Amino acid sequence: MSVISLLTDFGLFDPYAGIMKGVIASICPDAQIIDITHQVAAQDVARAAFFLASAYPYFPKETIHVAVVDPGVGSSRGIAAVKTPAGVFLAPDNGLLTLILEEQQVLAAFRVENPDIFIHPVSRTFHGRDIFAPAAARLACGMDMEKLGARIDAESLIRLDSLPKPELDEKGRLLGFVTAVDGFGNLVSNIRLSDIEKAFKGKTDICIHAGGRVISGISDSYVSVAEGELLAIIGSTGCLEISVNRGDAAGHLNIGSGGKIMVSLCAQPDRG
């Protein structure tokens, strides 16, 4: 049974996500459809890139991942299909696949441009229904990727400049930022545990700075601190998160996506 994952910014109020599933089921009824999320902030390509990169390692290697966060729908922007050892990824060529292209070996890449596999007439505003869903369904039912369109060089695909990696400053402090605020109000950063280990070489006397507050050390669980207190923890994505035990860190600190996060040795000042 083929697996198709869906990640969009369509939300759950409108019928768009359900319509995509209906198209897939009509073309390839044996495909298993799994929602990653349909609650990406509207047109937030960078956040979609992080969500996709966080999710795909936990899917079967043959999964067809469909990611539709597409501010340029109806324009001349292309649609890409990229085959990797971790699965096939279909997305608008707008940078959404930036982290996939960084993390995975590209075995083949194609433009999705064959009108014979689309639903007609093709809407200028709903390529998820008319292009992405039928392309994914046909791949799930065995269609060769060559039939999607022309083979392309993966190096030609657009990458986002707005996904910088954590950096060490001149004082040896690790600088990152909040990539997402989850449904619990946890602040998910772009700083991975491996970044911290590399920067501080096993030293554990570290402090995390966010929203004008300083958190000492990384907790093992949410209940390592008293209810209502801030903590830092390595979340399920492998990234540093700022949380509040039974609370909302984003509201508590009044910061959100893009907010600055810094990790330093506790003896170091947080600025200056």
XYZ file of N, CA and C in Angstrom:
816
model
N 0.846 -1.198 0.000
C 0.000 0.000 0.000
C 0.881 1.246 0.000
N 0.659 2.152 -0.935
C 1.429 3.378 -1.014
C 0.904 4.394 -0.003
N 1.822 5.173 0.545
C 1.473 6.213 1.501
C 1.678 7.579 0.849
N 0.700 8.449 1.015
C 0.793 9.831 0.567
C 0.615 10.722 1.784
N 1.588 11.591 2.048
C 1.425 12.554 3.142
C 1.009 13.897 2.558
N 0.254 14.654 3.345
C -0.216 15.973 2.920
C 0.173 17.018 3.953
N 0.745 18.100 3.485
C 1.094 19.244 4.326
C 0.685 20.499 3.559
N -0.216 21.290 4.144
C -0.708 22.481 3.465
C -0.960 23.600 4.469
N -1.311 24.758 3.927
C -1.767 25.877 4.753
C -3.261 26.108 4.543
N -3.984 25.075 4.132
C -5.396 25.224 3.783
C -6.301 25.372 4.993
N -5.843 24.951 6.169
C -6.699 24.978 7.345
C -7.752 23.884 7.284
N -8.626 23.877 8.296
C -9.659 22.844 8.391
C -11.070 23.401 8.245
N -11.181 24.725 8.120
C -12.509 25.324 7.986
C -13.065 25.114 6.583
N -12.207 25.284 5.583
C -12.618 25.128 4.186
C -12.467 23.681 3.732
N -13.072 23.316 2.612
C -13.055 21.918 2.172
C -11.823 21.522 1.366
N -10.826 22.409 1.239
C -9.745 22.177 0.288
C -8.958 20.895 0.565
N -8.574 20.663 1.810
C -7.800 19.456 2.124
C -8.619 18.201 1.834
N -9.885 18.244 2.197
C -10.749 17.094 1.928
C -10.918 16.828 0.446
N -10.990 17.903 -0.349
C -11.123 17.730 -1.797
C -9.874 17.059 -2.364
N -8.697 17.466 -1.901
C -7.473 16.802 -2.361
C -7.517 15.304 -2.055
N -7.990 14.958 -0.869
C -8.081 13.541 -0.510
C -9.079 12.809 -1.405
N -10.162 13.497 -1.745
C -11.143 12.891 -2.631
C -10.567 12.600 -4.003
N -9.765 13.529 -4.539
C -9.118 13.318 -5.834
C -8.188 12.117 -5.769
N -7.385 12.059 -4.714
C -6.448 10.938 -4.569
C -7.202 9.618 -4.482
N -8.268 9.587 -3.675
C -9.033 8.352 -3.512
C -9.714 7.925 -4.801
N -10.114 8.888 -5.620
C -10.768 8.565 -6.889
C -9.795 7.928 -7.877
N -8.539 8.372 -7.850
C -7.541 7.884 -8.806
C -6.815 6.651 -8.281
N -6.508 6.643 -7.004
C -5.748 5.531 -6.413
C -6.359 5.170 -5.064
N -7.475 4.441 -5.092
C -8.208 4.178 -3.844
C -7.435 3.378 -2.810
N -6.379 2.682 -3.213
C -5.618 1.899 -2.238
C -4.564 2.717 -1.511
N -4.349 3.946 -1.931
C -3.333 4.771 -1.273
C -3.776 5.135 0.141
N -2.843 5.098 1.077
C -3.106 5.544 2.450
C -2.688 6.995 2.572
N -3.609 7.855 2.971
C -3.343 9.286 3.066
C -3.142 9.649 4.536
N -2.023 10.311 4.823
C -1.715 10.744 6.186
C -1.498 12.253 6.182
N -2.218 12.942 7.044
C -2.059 14.388 7.178
C -0.891 14.695 8.099
N 0.084 15.451 7.611
C 1.096 16.005 8.509
C 0.486 17.193 9.238
N 0.019 18.158 8.483
C -0.765 19.270 9.030
C -1.354 20.060 7.870
N -2.490 20.692 8.154
C -3.065 21.669 7.225
C -3.141 23.046 7.882
N -2.400 23.193 8.983
C -2.475 24.413 9.784
C -1.193 25.238 9.712
N -0.396 25.069 8.665
C 0.729 25.976 8.467
C 0.167 27.393 8.322
N 0.826 28.362 8.942
C 0.378 29.744 8.794
C 0.317 30.098 7.310
N -0.717 30.822 6.932
C -0.971 31.096 5.521
C 0.265 31.622 4.812
N 0.649 30.933 3.740
C 1.728 31.336 2.841
C 3.100 31.366 3.510
N 3.252 30.685 4.644
C 4.529 30.671 5.361
C 5.381 29.508 4.857
N 6.096 29.762 3.772
C 6.879 28.706 3.122
C 7.997 28.212 4.043
N 8.634 29.108 4.770
C 9.734 28.716 5.648
C 9.255 27.762 6.737
N 8.116 28.067 7.340
C 7.610 27.185 8.389
C 7.218 25.833 7.802
N 6.641 25.841 6.611
C 6.301 24.579 5.963
C 7.549 23.744 5.716
N 8.649 24.410 5.342
C 9.901 23.690 5.113
C 10.378 23.005 6.385
N 10.281 23.696 7.529
C 10.683 23.098 8.801
C 9.752 21.951 9.185
N 8.447 22.129 9.014
C 7.511 21.075 9.371
C 7.752 19.824 8.532
N 7.962 20.011 7.241
C 8.203 18.869 6.369
C 9.476 18.142 6.774
N 10.532 18.897 7.047
C 11.799 18.292 7.440
C 11.690 17.573 8.782
N 10.826 18.061 9.662
C 10.632 17.417 10.961
C 9.849 16.118 10.849
N 8.986 16.026 9.844
C 8.062 14.895 9.760
C 8.554 13.732 8.912
N 9.203 14.017 7.791
C 9.432 12.947 6.821
C 10.272 11.771 7.343
N 11.219 11.972 8.305
C 12.008 10.811 8.735
C 11.181 9.707 9.385
N 9.954 10.004 9.774
C 9.136 9.029 10.497
C 8.132 8.309 9.596
N 8.264 8.519 8.292
C 7.379 7.879 7.327
C 8.113 6.755 6.604
N 7.358 5.821 6.020
C 8.001 4.794 5.188
C 8.820 5.433 4.076
N 9.891 4.762 3.694
C 10.834 5.330 2.729
C 10.228 5.554 1.348
N 9.127 4.891 1.037
C 8.514 5.038 -0.284
C 7.389 6.065 -0.292
N 7.217 6.785 0.790
C 6.116 7.754 0.889
C 6.234 8.834 -0.180
N 5.086 9.260 -0.667
C 5.005 10.410 -1.560
C 4.530 11.589 -0.716
N 5.403 12.551 -0.499
C 5.094 13.699 0.353
C 4.621 14.857 -0.522
N 3.413 15.328 -0.262
C 2.832 16.433 -1.021
C 2.751 17.640 -0.098
N 3.473 18.696 -0.441
C 3.508 19.908 0.381
C 3.035 21.076 -0.470
N 1.911 21.680 -0.069
C 1.323 22.758 -0.869
C 1.148 23.994 0.021
N 2.172 24.814 0.050
C 2.112 26.159 0.616
C 2.644 27.028 -0.504
N 1.740 27.725 -1.183
C 2.011 28.130 -2.565
C 1.528 29.552 -2.865
N 2.214 30.555 -2.309
C 1.786 31.933 -2.599
C 1.785 32.267 -4.090
N 2.580 31.550 -4.884
C 2.675 31.841 -6.310
C 1.764 31.020 -7.184
N 0.752 30.374 -6.587
C -0.144 29.546 -7.385
C -0.731 30.344 -8.544
N -0.768 29.730 -9.719
C -1.303 30.384 -10.899
C -0.303 31.227 -11.652
N 0.897 31.392 -11.088
C 1.934 32.183 -11.757
C 2.831 31.252 -12.573
N 3.974 31.773 -12.982
C 4.906 30.972 -13.777
C 5.798 30.089 -12.914
N 5.639 30.122 -11.596
C 6.473 29.276 -10.749
C 6.262 27.812 -11.133
N 7.305 27.019 -11.010
C 7.201 25.616 -11.366
C 6.732 24.753 -10.209
N 6.472 23.502 -10.504
C 6.180 22.487 -9.496
C 7.233 21.402 -9.663
N 7.837 20.994 -8.564
C 8.935 20.035 -8.615
C 8.541 18.718 -7.962
N 9.088 17.642 -8.492
C 8.997 16.322 -7.885
C 10.423 15.816 -7.706
N 10.797 15.524 -6.485
C 12.167 15.136 -6.166
C 12.156 13.756 -5.531
N 12.929 12.841 -6.105
C 13.046 11.492 -5.562
C 14.313 11.398 -4.735
N 14.185 10.900 -3.510
C 15.321 10.727 -2.602
C 15.222 9.336 -1.968
N 16.259 8.893 -1.253
C 16.157 7.618 -0.531
C 15.072 7.619 0.538
N 14.619 8.808 0.950
C 13.600 8.920 1.998
C 12.196 9.069 1.434
N 12.030 9.057 0.120
C 10.716 9.195 -0.475
C 10.716 10.208 -1.596
N 9.524 10.446 -2.137
C 9.322 11.415 -3.213
C 8.644 12.644 -2.627
N 9.100 13.821 -3.032
C 8.570 15.074 -2.514
C 8.026 15.902 -3.670
N 6.742 16.277 -3.576
C 6.101 17.156 -4.560
C 5.802 18.476 -3.878
N 6.258 19.566 -4.482
C 6.045 20.887 -3.878
C 6.219 21.952 -4.936
N 5.638 23.126 -4.718
C 5.957 24.258 -5.599
C 7.434 24.584 -5.486
N 8.007 25.035 -6.582
C 9.425 25.390 -6.574
C 9.566 26.814 -6.036
N 9.398 26.921 -4.707
C 9.459 28.230 -4.052
C 10.339 28.209 -2.809
N 11.134 27.158 -2.666
C 12.000 27.039 -1.503
C 11.484 26.088 -0.451
N 10.279 25.577 -0.614
C 9.695 24.693 0.390
C 10.553 23.439 0.603
N 11.260 23.015 -0.422
C 12.075 21.799 -0.318
C 13.517 22.081 0.106
N 13.802 23.283 0.592
C 15.170 23.665 0.935
C 15.846 22.654 1.850
N 15.220 22.301 2.953
C 15.854 21.408 3.925
C 15.934 19.978 3.406
N 14.968 19.566 2.601
C 15.030 18.238 2.002
C 16.250 18.155 1.089
N 16.461 19.178 0.297
C 17.591 19.196 -0.630
C 18.918 19.242 0.114
N 18.939 19.837 1.298
C 20.158 19.870 2.103
C 20.436 18.538 2.778
N 19.386 17.850 3.180
C 19.549 16.659 4.012
C 19.590 15.355 3.222
N 19.021 15.344 2.038
C 18.854 14.095 1.308
C 19.613 14.095 -0.012
N 20.056 12.920 -0.422
C 20.627 12.743 -1.750
C 19.492 12.750 -2.768
N 19.605 13.582 -3.775
C 18.584 13.628 -4.817
C 18.913 12.577 -5.875
N 18.012 11.621 -6.037
C 18.205 10.560 -7.030
C 17.695 10.985 -8.401
N 16.658 11.820 -8.409
C 16.106 12.341 -9.664
C 15.180 13.499 -9.326
N 15.042 14.424 -10.264
C 14.135 15.552 -10.075
C 13.449 15.864 -11.400
N 12.168 16.249 -11.307
C 11.358 16.485 -12.500
C 10.489 17.720 -12.312
N 10.143 18.346 -13.416
C 9.077 19.331 -13.416
C 7.750 18.589 -13.537
N 6.770 19.018 -12.757
C 5.427 18.442 -12.877
C 4.677 19.334 -13.869
N 4.609 18.877 -15.120
C 4.105 19.750 -16.179
C 3.327 19.015 -17.266
N 3.104 17.725 -17.098
C 2.389 16.947 -18.116
C 0.889 17.144 -17.957
N 0.226 17.855 -18.869
C -1.207 18.131 -18.708
C -2.080 16.878 -18.759
N -1.536 15.780 -19.276
C -2.327 14.553 -19.374
C -2.657 13.961 -18.013
N -1.917 14.363 -16.981
C -2.184 13.788 -15.652
C -2.945 14.763 -14.755
N -3.271 15.943 -15.263
C -3.966 16.948 -14.464
C -5.479 16.786 -14.570
N -6.175 17.443 -13.635
C -7.628 17.582 -13.737
C -7.915 18.875 -14.513
N -8.804 18.790 -15.487
C -9.104 19.953 -16.332
C -10.555 20.378 -16.167
N -10.810 21.678 -16.262
C -9.826 22.753 -16.440
C -9.008 22.974 -15.172
N -7.747 23.330 -15.348
C -6.869 23.569 -14.206
C -7.163 24.953 -13.635
N -7.572 24.977 -12.378
C -7.850 26.248 -11.711
C -6.564 27.050 -11.535
N -6.658 28.363 -11.586
C -5.492 29.217 -11.331
C -5.249 29.411 -9.834
N -6.189 28.913 -9.009
C -6.038 29.109 -7.569
C -5.994 27.816 -6.763
N -6.170 26.653 -7.391
C -6.245 25.406 -6.618
C -5.469 24.293 -7.322
N -4.157 24.489 -7.408
C -3.305 23.461 -7.996
C -3.201 22.231 -7.102
N -3.493 22.401 -5.802
C -3.515 21.235 -4.922
C -4.487 20.182 -5.414
N -5.636 20.620 -5.857
C -6.661 19.705 -6.383
C -6.323 19.222 -7.784
N -5.921 20.147 -8.655
C -5.863 19.856 -10.088
C -4.518 19.324 -10.566
N -3.449 19.556 -9.789
C -2.123 19.107 -10.217
C -1.469 18.213 -9.166
N -1.317 18.712 -7.940
C -0.601 17.945 -6.926
C -1.289 16.624 -6.596
N -2.585 16.676 -6.316
C -3.290 15.457 -5.905
C -3.293 14.391 -7.002
N -3.655 14.719 -8.248
C -3.633 13.669 -9.269
C -2.225 13.165 -9.571
N -1.210 14.032 -9.508
C 0.154 13.572 -9.743
C 0.579 12.588 -8.651
N 0.306 12.939 -7.397
C 0.668 12.045 -6.296
C -0.077 10.722 -6.388
N -1.370 10.786 -6.709
C -2.167 9.570 -6.795
C -1.649 8.647 -7.887
N -1.291 9.212 -9.018
C -0.801 8.376 -10.116
C 0.556 7.763 -9.784
N 1.400 8.511 -9.106
C 2.665 7.934 -8.653
C 2.418 6.809 -7.656
N 1.469 7.021 -6.760
C 1.158 5.991 -5.758
C 0.651 4.715 -6.404
N -0.006 4.852 -7.542
C -0.527 3.673 -8.237
C 0.443 3.138 -9.288
N 1.690 3.615 -9.241
C 2.706 2.982 -10.057
C 3.190 3.738 -11.274
N 2.676 4.928 -11.537
C 3.147 5.673 -12.704
C 4.620 6.030 -12.554
N 5.393 5.909 -13.619
C 6.798 6.274 -13.607
C 6.938 7.790 -13.489
N 7.911 8.230 -12.691
C 8.113 9.669 -12.508
C 8.452 10.374 -13.814
N 9.014 9.656 -14.765
C 9.356 10.259 -16.058
C 8.142 10.877 -16.734
N 6.952 10.370 -16.408
C 5.741 10.875 -17.044
C 5.244 12.185 -16.449
N 5.871 12.632 -15.378
C 5.464 13.908 -14.786
C 5.852 15.088 -15.667
N 7.011 14.974 -16.302
C 7.521 16.087 -17.102
C 9.009 15.955 -17.287
N 9.646 17.041 -17.648
C 11.065 17.025 -17.971
C 11.920 16.790 -16.734
N 12.991 16.018 -16.916
C 13.968 15.846 -15.858
C 14.758 17.152 -15.698
N 15.045 17.525 -14.467
C 15.749 18.775 -14.205
C 16.909 18.531 -13.253
N 17.810 19.474 -13.196
C 18.920 19.449 -12.253
C 18.422 20.000 -10.918
N 18.569 19.220 -9.862
C 18.085 19.667 -8.546
C 18.756 20.945 -8.095
N 19.948 21.226 -8.594
C 20.638 22.452 -8.213
C 19.911 23.693 -8.713
N 19.035 23.506 -9.695
C 18.296 24.648 -10.231
C 17.090 25.015 -9.377
N 16.728 24.181 -8.420
C 15.551 24.441 -7.597
C 15.824 25.564 -6.603
N 14.795 26.318 -6.315
C 14.932 27.484 -5.438
C 15.174 27.056 -3.995
N 16.122 27.711 -3.357
C 16.377 27.537 -1.927
C 16.013 28.819 -1.196
N 15.554 28.674 0.033
C 15.236 29.836 0.855
C 16.506 30.393 1.492
N 16.664 31.698 1.412
C 17.758 32.355 2.126
C 17.400 32.597 3.581
N 16.108 32.450 3.898
C 15.636 32.793 5.242
C 15.671 31.617 6.206
N 16.500 30.604 5.903
C 16.630 29.469 6.804
C 18.072 29.354 7.293
N 18.592 30.403 7.905
C 19.987 30.350 8.355
C 20.167 29.338 9.475
N 21.354 28.784 9.538
C 21.689 27.854 10.608
C 22.155 28.641 11.829
N 22.128 28.032 13.009
C 22.655 28.711 14.192
C 24.115 29.084 13.971
N 24.531 30.180 14.578
C 25.900 30.658 14.400
C 26.523 30.981 15.753
N 27.829 30.781 15.838
C 28.581 31.215 17.006
C 29.053 32.649 16.792
N 28.836 33.512 17.793
C 29.347 34.871 17.666
C 30.783 34.935 18.180
N 31.356 36.133 18.189
C 32.767 36.297 18.561
C 33.026 35.948 20.021
N 31.984 35.880 20.829
C 32.139 35.528 22.243
C 31.809 34.062 22.515
N 31.603 33.289 21.452
C 31.341 31.867 21.618
C 29.918 31.538 22.010
N 29.004 32.490 21.811
C 27.597 32.254 22.133
C 26.881 31.747 20.880
N 25.989 30.795 21.050
C 25.272 30.181 19.940
C 23.978 30.951 19.706
N 23.834 31.501 18.506
C 22.701 32.362 18.190
C 21.751 31.643 17.241
N 20.474 31.593 17.604
C 19.452 30.992 16.752
C 18.169 31.796 16.837
N 17.090 31.187 16.377
C 15.810 31.889 16.392
C 14.672 30.881 16.466
N 13.478 31.383 16.763
C 12.278 30.550 16.845
C 11.770 30.274 15.435
N 11.651 29.006 15.094
C 11.134 28.636 13.771
C 9.629 28.425 13.783
N 9.081 28.076 14.935
C 7.643 27.803 14.998
C 7.166 27.869 16.441
N 5.902 28.178 16.592
C 5.224 28.083 17.883
C 4.180 26.989 17.741
N 4.321 25.920 18.525
C 3.370 24.815 18.352
C 2.060 25.106 19.084
N 1.137 24.173 19.007
C -0.194 24.373 19.560
C -0.232 24.493 21.070
N 0.863 24.138 21.731
C 0.946 24.269 23.185
C 1.641 25.555 23.610
N 2.068 26.352 22.629
C 2.785 27.575 22.949
C 4.272 27.378 23.140
N 4.780 26.167 22.828
C 6.218 25.930 22.917
C 6.936 26.644 21.773
N 8.080 27.232 22.075
C 8.880 27.945 21.087
C 9.938 26.991 20.550
N 9.770 26.561 19.319
C 10.685 25.599 18.702
C 11.772 26.377 17.967
N 13.025 26.127 18.302
C 14.129 26.878 17.709
C 14.794 26.093 16.581
N 15.715 26.741 15.908
C 16.505 26.064 14.871
C 17.822 25.532 15.427
N 17.966 25.525 16.744
C 19.191 25.043 17.392
C 19.007 23.572 17.766
N 19.795 22.718 17.171
C 19.720 21.292 17.463
C 20.647 20.941 18.631
N 20.356 19.798 19.252
C 21.217 19.321 20.332
C 22.652 19.187 19.840
N 22.828 18.713 18.615
C 24.180 18.550 18.068
C 24.896 19.891 17.948
N 24.152 20.974 17.676
C 24.762 22.306 17.617
C 25.299 22.720 18.988
N 24.508 22.415 20.021
C 24.913 22.769 21.386
C 26.130 21.960 21.798
N 26.106 20.658 21.502
C 27.232 19.795 21.874
C 28.509 20.226 21.161
N 28.392 20.600 19.902
C 29.562 21.038 19.140
C 30.091 22.371 19.660
N 29.184 23.279 19.996
C 29.603 24.613 20.422
C 30.260 24.608 21.797
N 29.737 23.770 22.702
C 30.186 23.838 24.094
C 30.946 22.597 24.549
N 31.160 21.677 23.623
C 32.068 20.538 23.829
C 31.820 19.810 25.152
N 30.552 19.501 25.391
C 30.191 18.698 26.549
C 29.982 19.468 27.835
N 30.256 20.768 27.836
C 30.017 21.553 29.051
C 28.524 21.670 29.298
N 28.127 21.476 30.534
C 26.694 21.453 30.861
C 26.225 22.729 31.562
N 27.150 23.613 31.929
C 26.744 24.847 32.629
C 26.345 25.893 31.604
N 25.261 25.620 30.880
C 24.819 26.527 29.831
C 23.523 27.226 30.234
N 23.335 28.396 29.670
C 22.124 29.172 29.899
C 21.476 29.502 28.566
N 20.157 29.535 28.558
C 19.394 29.828 27.350
C 18.697 31.160 27.560
N 18.852 32.066 26.580
C 18.331 33.422 26.684
C 17.225 33.609 25.651
N 16.076 34.057 26.099
C 14.948 34.291 25.190
C 13.995 35.287 25.817
N 13.562 36.267 25.047
C 12.575 37.219 25.519
C 12.973 37.970 26.772
N 14.274 38.216 26.942
C 14.743 38.931 28.121
C 14.867 38.079 29.366
N 14.631 36.784 29.245
C 14.736 35.868 30.381
C 15.903 34.913 30.162
N 16.417 34.376 31.272
C 17.533 33.441 31.221
C 17.102 32.142 31.888
N 17.312 31.033 31.182
C 16.969 29.708 31.700
C 18.266 28.946 31.896
N 18.465 28.408 33.073
C 19.680 27.681 33.393
C 19.527 26.201 33.041
N 20.336 25.749 32.088
C 20.375 24.332 31.749
C 19.204 23.846 30.913
N 19.335 22.609 30.466
C 18.300 21.953 29.660
C 17.635 20.892 30.507
N 16.314 20.943 30.601
C 15.554 20.022 31.439
C 15.334 18.693 30.737
N 15.119 17.658 31.545
C 14.826 16.326 31.015
C 13.348 16.152 30.687
N 12.495 16.923 31.345
C 11.050 16.811 31.118
C 10.391 18.116 31.520
N 9.119 18.267 31.150
C 8.388 19.489 31.495
C 8.235 19.645 33.004
N 8.125 18.526 33.708
C 7.896 18.594 35.153
C 9.193 18.687 35.940
N 10.308 18.933 35.241
C 11.568 19.175 35.948
C 11.556 20.513 36.676
N 10.599 21.383 36.307
C 10.454 22.663 36.983
C 9.038 22.752 37.549
N 8.820 23.708 38.407
C 7.500 23.876 39.012
C 6.485 24.336 37.960
N 5.220 24.070 38.232
C 4.163 24.497 37.314
C 4.220 26.013 37.115
N 4.151 26.420 35.841
C 4.187 27.834 35.504
C 5.577 28.391 35.258
N 6.619 27.574 35.477
C 7.977 28.065 35.285
C 8.496 27.743 33.888
N 9.403 28.605 33.415
C 10.052 28.397 32.126
C 11.067 27.265 32.188
N 11.244 26.609 31.065
C 12.289 25.605 30.944
C 12.747 25.528 29.504
N 13.918 24.966 29.308
C 14.421 24.640 27.976
C 14.511 23.125 27.891
N 14.166 22.587 26.735
C 14.135 21.138 26.575
C 14.427 20.807 25.115
N 14.992 19.642 24.870
C 15.164 19.167 23.499
C 13.867 18.458 23.112
N 13.158 19.028 22.149
C 11.853 18.500 21.777
C 11.937 17.326 20.831
N 10.784 16.883 20.369
C 10.700 15.686 19.528
C 11.372 15.869 18.175
N 11.577 17.109 17.744
C 12.259 17.367 16.470
C 13.774 17.323 16.616
N 14.262 17.163 17.853
C 15.699 17.214 18.090
C 16.222 18.617 18.261
N 15.312 19.591 18.311
C 15.698 21.002 18.439
C 15.385 21.529 19.833
N 16.111 22.549 20.219
C 15.887 23.214 21.494
C 14.539 23.919 21.479
N 13.756 23.712 22.537
C 12.475 24.377 22.684
C 12.435 25.120 24.011
N 11.734 26.240 24.013
C 11.452 26.975 25.245
C 9.997 26.712 25.599
N 9.768 26.273 26.818
C 8.425 25.868 27.227
C 8.119 26.424 28.615
N 6.870 26.312 28.993
C 6.422 26.580 30.356
C 5.692 25.338 30.835
N 6.058 24.841 32.001
C 5.368 23.679 32.539
C 3.885 24.009 32.731
N 3.039 23.350 31.940
C 1.583 23.551 31.948
C 1.213 24.992 31.602
N 1.995 25.587 30.701
C 1.712 26.962 30.307
C 2.101 27.220 28.862
N 2.069 28.483 28.491
C 2.263 28.938 27.121
C 3.507 29.820 27.076
N 4.618 29.272 26.572
C 5.869 30.037 26.559
C 5.791 31.239 25.631
N 5.113 31.088 24.492
C 5.007 32.207 23.556
C 4.301 33.388 24.200
N 3.202 33.118 24.898
C 2.483 34.186 25.588
C 3.253 34.713 26.786
N 3.929 33.827 27.472
C 4.674 34.205 28.672
C 5.814 35.164 28.328
N 6.499 34.894 27.213
C 7.649 35.713 26.827
C 7.300 36.773 25.793
N 6.086 36.676 25.247
C 5.631 37.610 24.214
C 6.562 37.625 23.006
N 6.977 36.431 22.580
C 7.742 36.306 21.343
C 7.153 35.161 20.527
N 7.431 35.182 19.233
C 6.916 34.149 18.340
C 7.949 33.790 17.303
N 7.495 33.334 16.145
C 8.406 32.944 15.082
C 9.334 34.102 14.726
N 10.603 33.776 14.607
C 11.609 34.793 14.317
C 12.261 35.373 15.550
N 11.689 35.109 16.723
C 12.285 35.615 17.955
C 13.665 35.027 18.195
N 14.544 35.812 18.810
C 15.931 35.398 18.994
C 16.077 34.454 20.186
N 16.902 33.430 19.992
C 17.263 32.487 21.044
C 18.782 32.452 21.106
N 19.346 32.472 22.313
C 20.794 32.398 22.443
C 21.162 31.398 23.524
N 22.217 30.643 23.265
C 22.750 29.701 24.246
C 24.176 30.120 24.542
N 24.507 30.206 25.835
C 25.859 30.598 26.233
C 26.258 29.809 27.467
N 27.539 29.857 27.801
C 27.951 29.397 29.112
C 27.352 30.346 30.134
N 26.932 29.818 31.259
C 26.195 30.646 32.215
C 27.031 31.809 32.742
N 28.341 31.713 32.663
C 29.187 32.806 33.128
C 29.211 33.958 32.141
N 28.727 33.718 30.914
C 28.744 34.764 29.914
C 27.510 35.665 30.024
N 27.647 36.948 29.762
C 26.476 37.833 29.760
C 25.625 37.551 28.537
N 24.369 37.968 28.575
C 23.454 37.693 27.475
C 23.545 38.741 26.374
N 24.289 39.813 26.610
C 24.423 40.823 25.548
C 25.668 41.670 25.831
N 26.010 42.470 24.822
C 27.112 43.392 25.028
C 28.449 42.844 24.585
